[in-house]
Structure formats: C-alpha cells, structure tokens
Amino acid sequence: MTSNTMGPNMTNNPEVDFLHKMASRMAAADPLHEVLTNVVDFASSVVSCDSCFLYALEEGELILRASKNAHPDVLDRLKLRLGQGITGWVAEHGKPVAVALNASQDPRFQLFKDLPEDRFEAFLSVPVLCRGRVVGVINMQNREPHEYTEREINLISTIGFLVGAEIEMARLESENLHLSEKLETRKLVERAKGILQRELKLSEEEAYLTIQRQSRQRRKSMKEVAEAVVLGEDVKRSLNE
C-alpha cells in the first residue's frame, strides 16, 4: 500500500513548491543583488527561455541588475528611460507584453548593441510591482519563436509581486543612505567654512566658493575637501595642546 503522506514542505503542485521556496528565500534577508540573481534563476527554471533580465526602477531609470547570461560590461550600468523600448513601455504602463516572434519588429522595440539577446525572436516583459507601483521589470527572451502561455505570464507576474517588496525596500534604504550622506557632507562643509572664515578672514560666501574651487581643481568632492580642512584644523589644535 502506497502512502500519500507528504512532508510539511511538499505539495502535489510543483508551482506552489516553487513559489514557497522563492518566498522563503525572499524572507532570508539576503543581499538584494543575490536575491535578484535568485529570481532570475527561478524564473528561468519555470519558464523556458534563453535569456532572462531583471531591471530595477531607481530614480526614474531602469537599471539592469541581474541576468541569466553573463553580461559583466552592462550589468549595473545599462540604463533605460521610462517608455524606452518594450521594457520601458512595460515600466511606464505597468502591463506585460508578450511577443511570440519577430520581437525586433514590434514598434516599441529598441536595439542595444551590447545585448545580443535583442536579436532573439520571442520576448516577454512583465512589470515588477509593489503596492501597485512599478519597481522593476522582468524580461524573458527566446532565440526561436515561442508562444508565451497565460500560465507562464501569470507565473512570472507572481514572481514579480514577491520580489517587488524587496526592490522597494532596497530603494528606500538607498534613499535614506543618500540623505544621510548629504546631511553629513553639509555638516562638514559648514564646519570647514567656519574654519576658513576664521583663519583666512573670509566671508561665508568666499569660504564656500573656496571649497567649491578646490573641489573642481583637485577633482575631489566637496566633502573630501571639507574633510581635509577639518583634519588640518584638528592636527593644528593637537600640536598646540
């Protein structure tokens, strides 16, 4: 007699098993880049494709963050505007696009010379959503014509829902870090201005322009110039103590 008893993490539905596994991976608090790479691997394993890209929407631009195929020259560098190409259209409208053959003939298509996949026949592009807001796009491409089924499109859309919160959280963390860095820079520049005003008898505007000029001439950030001024003041004070 064959037992139908299954373990707590097993079901009769491989898709449910897959989504459970991916949701567990999302909850593991892995670094975002690793999470996105896992998403690409997962998506490629359940929907037959020759290429899979994941773009994250950051500061109004789509940035290629993960790829099934090795693309070291464009990963984290290739950027698209909203509305640019099929990917940009999907991000702008929040709707998937499936092209079974002759993808390059689609009026929304745009060729990127760095991506040989752009010459593939079939193209599926699905938005990654978080609370109704587009935060990224998953692209799948096939060398040969391929009719993407409703099941495949829905499955990739579900993956997008699962990873959307991770991408949004990373975006918010990045924004907070950027704001913290701006505040730190502002405090350093203010302190450096005070030092220059006192030591060189400059006005506040003249002190600021001095830091700005040194930044351009030395090709350093204003934060780095301000840090040097403050460090010099601290060294001078310690020698006089």
XYZ file of C-alpha atoms in Angstrom, residues 55 87 89-97 124-130 133-139 153 156-161 163-164:
34
model
C 15.703 45.643 -14.248
C 10.967 47.268 -21.303
C 6.897 50.730 -22.123
C 6.074 47.957 -19.642
C 7.506 50.023 -16.771
C 5.565 53.086 -17.871
C 2.214 51.341 -18.327
C 2.517 48.581 -15.698
C 1.292 45.935 -18.152
C 3.039 42.818 -19.519
C 3.983 42.462 -23.174
C 8.164 38.513 -22.673
C 8.343 41.585 -20.452
C 6.477 41.697 -17.124
C 6.323 44.541 -14.575
C 7.546 44.015 -11.018
C 5.032 45.653 -8.684
C 4.914 46.750 -5.074
C 3.679 50.778 -8.121
C 6.135 49.566 -10.761
C 9.567 48.988 -9.187
C 11.164 46.888 -11.900
C 10.741 44.694 -14.983
C 11.493 41.020 -15.706
C 12.355 40.193 -19.330
C 2.811 35.158 -17.877
C 6.310 35.488 -13.880
C 3.875 38.170 -12.676
C 3.601 36.333 -9.342
C 7.388 36.257 -9.087
C 7.307 40.000 -9.717
C 4.879 40.535 -6.844
C 10.308 40.373 -5.301
C 8.697 43.813 -5.653
